[in-house]
Each structure stands twice: as C-alpha cells, then as structure tokens.
Short mmCIF file of C-alpha atoms in Angstrom, two decimals:
data_model
loop_
_atom_site.label_atom_id
_atom_site.label_comp_id
_atom_site.label_asym_id
_atom_site.label_seq_id
_atom_site.Cartn_x
_atom_site.Cartn_y
_atom_site.Cartn_z
CA MET A 204 42.83 108.78 -123.07
CA THR A 205 46.13 110.14 -121.75
CA TYR A 206 47.63 113.21 -123.34
CA PRO A 207 51.16 114.56 -123.00
CA VAL A 208 51.66 117.25 -120.39
CA PRO A 209 53.76 120.38 -120.98
CA GLY A 210 57.38 119.34 -120.82
CA PRO A 211 60.21 118.23 -123.10
CA TYR A 212 57.81 116.87 -125.73
CA CYS A 213 55.37 119.79 -125.86
CA ALA A 214 55.84 123.41 -126.80
CA ALA A 215 56.24 125.72 -123.82
CA LEU A 216 53.16 127.85 -123.33
CA GLU A 217 54.97 131.02 -124.38
CA ASN A 218 56.10 129.33 -127.61
CA ARG A 219 52.89 127.50 -128.39
CA THR A 220 50.42 128.22 -131.13
CA GLU A 221 46.94 126.80 -131.64
CA PRO A 222 45.69 125.35 -134.96
CA ALA A 223 43.44 128.38 -135.48
CA ASP A 224 46.53 130.61 -135.49
CA GLY A 225 48.37 128.68 -138.21
CA PRO A 226 48.12 128.45 -141.98
CA PHE A 227 46.43 125.04 -142.05
CA LEU A 228 42.92 123.73 -142.19
CA THR A 229 43.13 120.92 -139.64
CA LEU A 230 41.14 117.74 -140.31
CA PRO A 231 39.44 115.72 -138.93
CA PRO A 232 37.82 117.73 -136.13
CA ASP A 233 38.39 114.96 -133.55
CA LEU A 234 41.07 112.43 -132.59
CA VAL A 235 38.86 109.35 -132.80
CA THR A 236 38.02 109.28 -136.50
CA GLU A 237 39.84 106.01 -137.25
CA ALA A 238 38.08 104.31 -134.33
CA ARG A 239 34.69 105.62 -135.47
CA ALA A 240 35.40 104.52 -139.03
CA LEU A 241 36.08 100.99 -137.80
CA GLY A 242 32.73 100.91 -136.01
CA ALA A 243 33.34 102.22 -132.50
CA ARG A 244 30.70 104.47 -130.99
CA THR A 245 31.98 107.62 -129.33
CA LYS A 246 30.54 110.22 -126.99
CA ILE A 247 32.14 113.54 -126.19
CA THR A 248 32.49 114.26 -122.48
CA ALA A 249 32.17 117.52 -120.55
CA SER A 250 35.98 117.83 -120.65
CA GLY A 251 35.98 117.80 -124.44
CA LEU A 252 37.55 114.34 -124.71
CA PHE A 253 35.80 111.20 -125.95
CA ASP A 254 34.46 108.05 -124.37
CA ILE A 255 34.82 105.18 -126.85
CA VAL A 256 32.77 101.98 -126.78
CA PRO A 257 35.16 99.18 -127.86
CA ILE A 258 34.23 96.95 -130.77
CA VAL A 259 36.86 94.30 -129.95
CA THR A 260 35.87 92.59 -126.71
CA ALA A 261 37.68 89.25 -127.08
CA PRO A 262 41.13 88.42 -128.46
CA GLU A 263 39.79 86.25 -131.29
CA GLU A 264 38.02 89.35 -132.63
CA LEU A 265 41.41 90.94 -133.33
CA ARG A 266 41.58 88.83 -136.47
CA GLY A 267 39.46 90.19 -139.29
CA LEU A 268 39.50 93.94 -138.73
CA PRO A 269 38.05 95.80 -141.76
CA TRP A 270 40.28 97.57 -144.29
CA LEU A 271 40.39 101.15 -143.03
CA PRO A 272 40.58 103.06 -146.35
CA ASP A 273 37.38 101.38 -147.57
CA ARG A 274 35.30 102.49 -144.60
CA PRO A 275 32.59 105.05 -145.52
CA LEU A 276 33.79 107.63 -142.98
CA MET A 277 37.33 107.57 -144.40
CA LYS A 278 36.04 107.86 -147.96
CA LYS A 279 33.92 110.84 -146.88
CA LEU A 280 36.97 112.48 -145.28
CA LEU A 281 39.11 111.91 -148.39
CA ALA A 282 36.37 113.47 -150.52
CA GLU A 283 36.33 116.52 -148.23
CA ILE A 284 40.11 116.76 -148.50
CA ALA A 285 39.94 116.71 -152.29
CA GLN A 286 37.28 119.43 -152.23
CA GLN A 287 39.15 121.70 -149.79
CA ALA A 288 42.68 121.17 -151.10
CA GLY A 289 42.25 123.60 -153.99
CA SER A 290 41.79 126.54 -151.65
CA MET A 291 43.25 125.45 -148.28
CA ASP A 292 46.51 123.98 -147.00
CA ILE A 293 45.43 120.89 -145.09
CA LEU A 294 46.97 119.28 -142.03
CA LEU A 295 45.57 115.82 -141.26
CA ASN A 296 45.62 114.25 -137.79
CA VAL A 297 46.27 110.50 -137.86
CA ASN A 298 46.69 108.02 -135.01
CA ALA A 299 49.38 105.34 -135.31
CA PRO A 300 48.51 101.61 -135.19
CA TYR A 301 48.78 100.85 -131.47
CA SER A 302 46.64 103.84 -130.49
CA VAL A 303 43.93 102.95 -133.01
CA LEU A 304 43.91 99.39 -131.67
CA SER A 305 43.72 100.69 -128.09
CA GLN A 306 40.78 102.91 -128.96
CA ILE A 307 38.70 100.09 -130.44
CA SER A 308 39.71 97.35 -127.98
CA SER A 309 38.67 96.25 -124.53
CA PRO A 310 40.69 97.59 -121.58
CA GLN A 311 42.04 94.01 -121.46
CA LEU A 312 44.32 94.77 -124.44
CA PRO A 313 47.49 95.07 -122.27
CA ALA A 314 46.83 91.56 -120.96
CA TRP A 315 46.29 90.27 -124.49
CA LEU A 316 49.78 91.46 -125.43
CA LEU A 317 51.14 88.74 -123.15
CA ARG A 318 48.46 86.05 -123.49
CA HIS A 319 47.44 86.39 -127.15
CA PRO A 320 50.36 88.10 -128.92
CA ASP A 321 49.74 86.52 -132.33
CA ASP A 322 46.19 87.89 -132.41
CA VAL A 323 47.49 91.35 -131.49
CA TYR A 324 50.20 91.15 -134.17
CA THR A 325 47.56 90.27 -136.77
CA ALA A 326 45.44 93.28 -135.82
CA LEU A 327 48.40 95.68 -135.73
CA SER A 328 49.60 94.47 -139.12
CA ALA A 329 46.17 95.05 -140.66
CA LEU A 330 45.94 98.52 -139.11
CA THR A 331 49.47 99.41 -140.22
CA ASN A 332 48.77 98.46 -143.83
CA GLY A 333 45.44 100.29 -143.79
CA LEU A 334 46.91 103.45 -142.25
CA SER A 335 49.76 103.45 -144.78
CA ALA A 336 47.29 103.27 -147.66
CA TYR A 337 45.09 105.94 -146.07
CA ILE A 338 47.99 108.35 -145.53
CA HIS A 339 49.19 107.78 -149.09
CA GLU A 340 45.70 108.57 -150.42
CA ALA A 341 45.39 111.64 -148.20
CA LEU A 342 48.67 113.07 -149.49
CA THR A 343 47.75 112.39 -153.09
CA HIS A 344 44.35 114.04 -152.47
CA GLY A 345 46.13 117.25 -151.45
CA VAL A 346 47.08 117.05 -147.75
CA LYS A 347 50.30 118.98 -147.10
CA VAL A 348 51.18 117.74 -143.58
CA ILE A 349 50.25 114.55 -141.73
CA SER A 350 50.38 114.88 -137.95
CA LEU A 351 51.14 111.33 -136.78
CA ALA A 352 50.72 110.57 -133.08
CA ASP A 353 50.56 107.45 -130.92
CA PRO A 354 49.32 108.70 -127.53
CA TYR A 355 48.43 105.27 -126.13
CA ALA A 356 51.90 103.85 -126.91
CA GLN A 357 53.65 104.98 -123.75
CA LYS A 358 56.83 103.10 -122.95
CA ASN A 359 56.61 103.85 -119.24
CA LEU A 360 53.22 102.13 -119.10
CA LEU A 361 53.80 99.24 -121.51
CA GLY A 362 57.36 98.50 -120.47
CA GLU A 363 60.20 98.53 -123.00
CA LYS A 364 59.75 94.94 -124.19
CA CYS A 365 56.05 95.31 -124.99
CA HIS A 366 56.52 98.82 -126.33
CA ARG A 367 59.16 97.69 -128.79
CA ALA A 368 57.19 94.65 -129.92
CA PHE A 369 53.69 96.09 -130.17
CA ALA A 370 54.07 99.87 -130.59
CA GLY A 371 57.56 100.68 -131.84
CA GLU A 372 57.68 97.80 -134.33
CA TYR A 373 54.48 98.91 -136.05
CA GLN A 374 55.42 102.58 -135.93
CA LEU A 375 58.58 101.53 -137.75
CA GLN A 376 56.71 99.38 -140.28
CA LEU A 377 54.35 102.29 -141.02
CA LEU A 378 57.27 104.67 -141.61
CA GLN A 379 59.07 102.10 -143.77
CA SER A 380 55.96 101.70 -145.91
CA LEU A 381 55.49 105.46 -146.26
CA ALA A 382 59.15 105.87 -147.22
CA GLN A 383 58.42 103.72 -150.28
CA SER A 384 55.33 105.72 -151.28
CA PRO A 385 55.49 107.94 -154.38
CA ALA A 386 53.42 110.57 -152.55
CA ARG A 387 54.92 113.89 -151.48
CA GLY A 388 54.54 115.94 -148.31
CA ILE A 389 55.42 116.05 -144.62
CA VAL A 390 54.71 113.37 -142.04
CA HIS A 391 55.23 115.12 -138.71
CA LEU A 392 56.10 112.71 -135.90
CA CYS A 393 54.89 113.67 -132.43
CA PRO A 394 57.98 113.62 -130.18
CA PHE A 395 55.88 112.34 -127.26
CA SER A 396 55.12 109.26 -129.38
CA PHE A 397 58.22 108.69 -131.49
CA THR A 398 61.25 109.62 -129.36
CA ALA A 399 61.57 105.97 -128.34
CA LEU A 400 62.43 105.00 -131.93
CA GLU A 401 65.50 107.23 -131.65
CA GLU A 402 66.36 105.62 -128.32
CA TYR A 403 66.16 102.21 -129.99
CA GLY A 404 68.46 103.39 -132.79
CA LEU A 405 65.74 103.07 -135.44
CA LEU A 406 65.48 106.77 -136.32
CA SER A 407 68.16 109.44 -136.62
CA ALA A 408 67.87 113.19 -137.09
CA SER A 409 69.54 115.78 -139.28
CA ILE A 410 69.01 119.53 -139.16
CA LEU A 411 67.29 121.48 -141.90
CA THR A 412 67.38 125.27 -142.02
CA PRO A 413 63.74 126.38 -142.16
CA ALA A 414 62.54 128.87 -144.74
CA ASP A 415 60.66 130.72 -142.00
CA SER A 416 61.26 131.13 -138.28
CA ASP A 417 57.57 130.47 -137.67
CA TYR A 418 57.23 126.72 -137.38
CA ALA A 419 53.96 126.13 -139.23
CA PRO A 420 54.91 128.22 -142.30
CA ALA A 421 58.29 126.48 -142.32
CA LEU A 422 56.55 123.11 -142.44
CA LEU A 423 54.30 124.33 -145.23
CA SER A 424 57.28 125.55 -147.24
CA ALA A 425 59.03 122.19 -146.78
CA ALA A 426 55.86 120.37 -147.85
CA ASN A 427 55.50 122.48 -150.98
CA THR A 428 59.06 121.71 -152.09
CA ALA A 429 59.18 118.05 -151.01
CA GLU A 430 59.86 115.52 -153.76
CA SER A 431 58.95 112.58 -151.53
CA ILE A 432 57.52 111.99 -148.07
CA ILE A 433 59.74 113.72 -145.52
CA PHE A 434 59.59 112.81 -141.83
CA ILE A 435 59.93 115.76 -139.46
CA GLY A 436 60.15 115.28 -135.70
CA ARG A 437 61.68 116.16 -132.33
CA GLN A 438 59.52 119.25 -131.91
CA CYS A 439 55.87 119.71 -131.01
CA LEU A 440 53.69 120.50 -134.00
CA HIS A 441 52.25 123.43 -132.07
CA THR A 442 55.60 125.17 -131.67
CA ARG A 443 55.30 128.83 -132.64
CA ARG A 444 58.94 129.59 -133.55
CA ALA A 445 61.92 127.30 -134.12
CA LEU A 446 65.49 127.65 -135.33
CA HIS A 447 65.54 124.27 -137.05
CA LEU A 448 63.49 121.57 -138.63
CA TYR A 449 64.60 118.06 -137.70
CA GLN A 450 64.40 115.60 -140.56
CA MET A 451 64.06 112.06 -139.26
CA ARG A 452 65.53 109.19 -141.25
CA LEU A 453 65.16 105.46 -140.85
CA SER A 454 68.41 104.03 -139.55
#
C-alpha cells in the first residue's frame, strides 16, 4: 500500500499531531477493516503495514460482492461505537470505494479497468452504496468525525481518464449520497485523495472560522453543532493548528 509522503497534502512535522494527542477515540485500529469484513485475510508486516490476500482473483468475481454493512465485522464495530459513544468522541477511519476494491482485488485490477470496465463499475457501485449506508449508520451510532481516504486512487498512477471514471466518479457518488443523509457530523476528506475532485470542478471550498485554533478540537466543535453532514477538506486531519476550516461543497 502506498501512503502520502510529507508535502502539500500532509501536515508538516512541526505542525503535526498524532491521534493519541487529540480528543478522539480513533476506530478501527487498522486501515484494512473493510477488506477484512468482505473476507480478505490480512497479515501485519514488520513495518506495521498489512499484506492482504485478495478475494477477487478474476473479473467475473467483481459481480456479487456482499453488502458491507451486513458483514459481522462491521456490525461488531458499530456495536462498539454505540457502546463507546456515550463517553468518548469517536473518529472513524473509512476507505473510499476504489481503495476498498484495490485491497480485495488481484494486482490485475488496473488491467481490468480497461478490459472489463462494466464488471469494475458494478463492484464500485456496490461498494459505494454499502459504504454510504455504513457511514450513515456510524454517524447515527455516535461517531463525530469520519476520516475518509482513498490512498490507492492516485491520479498519477491511474492516469486522469481512469482516475475520473473509476475513482473520482465513485468518490463523487459517495459524497452525493451522504449529502442526502439525515445524519449529522463531519466527513473529513483527505486532501491527498480528494484534491482531484476540486481540479475536476466537482468540489469547491469556502472558509469557516474555527472555534479553536487547535485543529482537532475545532473539528469536534463543528461536529457538535452540525445540523447535517458537513464535508471538511484541504488540510491533513493530523494538522495541529490551523487558521481555517475548509468546508467542501458539491459543485
């Protein structure tokens, strides 16, 4: 798995905080929970990352993925959220559709984008709908902030055409679905993953004055006063201090 390096999308080291320093209980404890819930076996490596054994090894297997919110691991996580929400402010890590599909699929997935696009579209649509329902349930169970990332959806690797069709399109569909949800809270968009939607003219930003100069407490304050799902982006979630919050709106 490729992670962003320090740069324009990540907090500078001197302005970076770790989850243990913030006000949130961060769940789940890994970044492969959706893949595990769908049936992939994982093994942590010496570096602290995960090797994932794909469950989709042929393009025809892309049709018929299980409904994510019904998977036992996701139900267990939602039950833990409901139990902890009374005493803790919870931040939930969620992977966006293309990254979940990449985690559970053969390394041949990039070739399938060109040779079997309809099968890939079917899988991404199922994952998008499942993730939308899961995020809605998580917020209604008491999660304050969703950290939404798509680390496998890198435009410089996929190329703009494939990125727009297979990553950006389903990022957009997920956000459109969440915008219609009656849930309340913050969905924080990783700038490493979602800046391309601004470049495509699909997202625009406006500035909010934070209630606190510390970024995490400012997000928590915004979550506590939100009357709907608010998208916040442009800055790394691990930023320690910030002058602004950037509210992202669908264009």
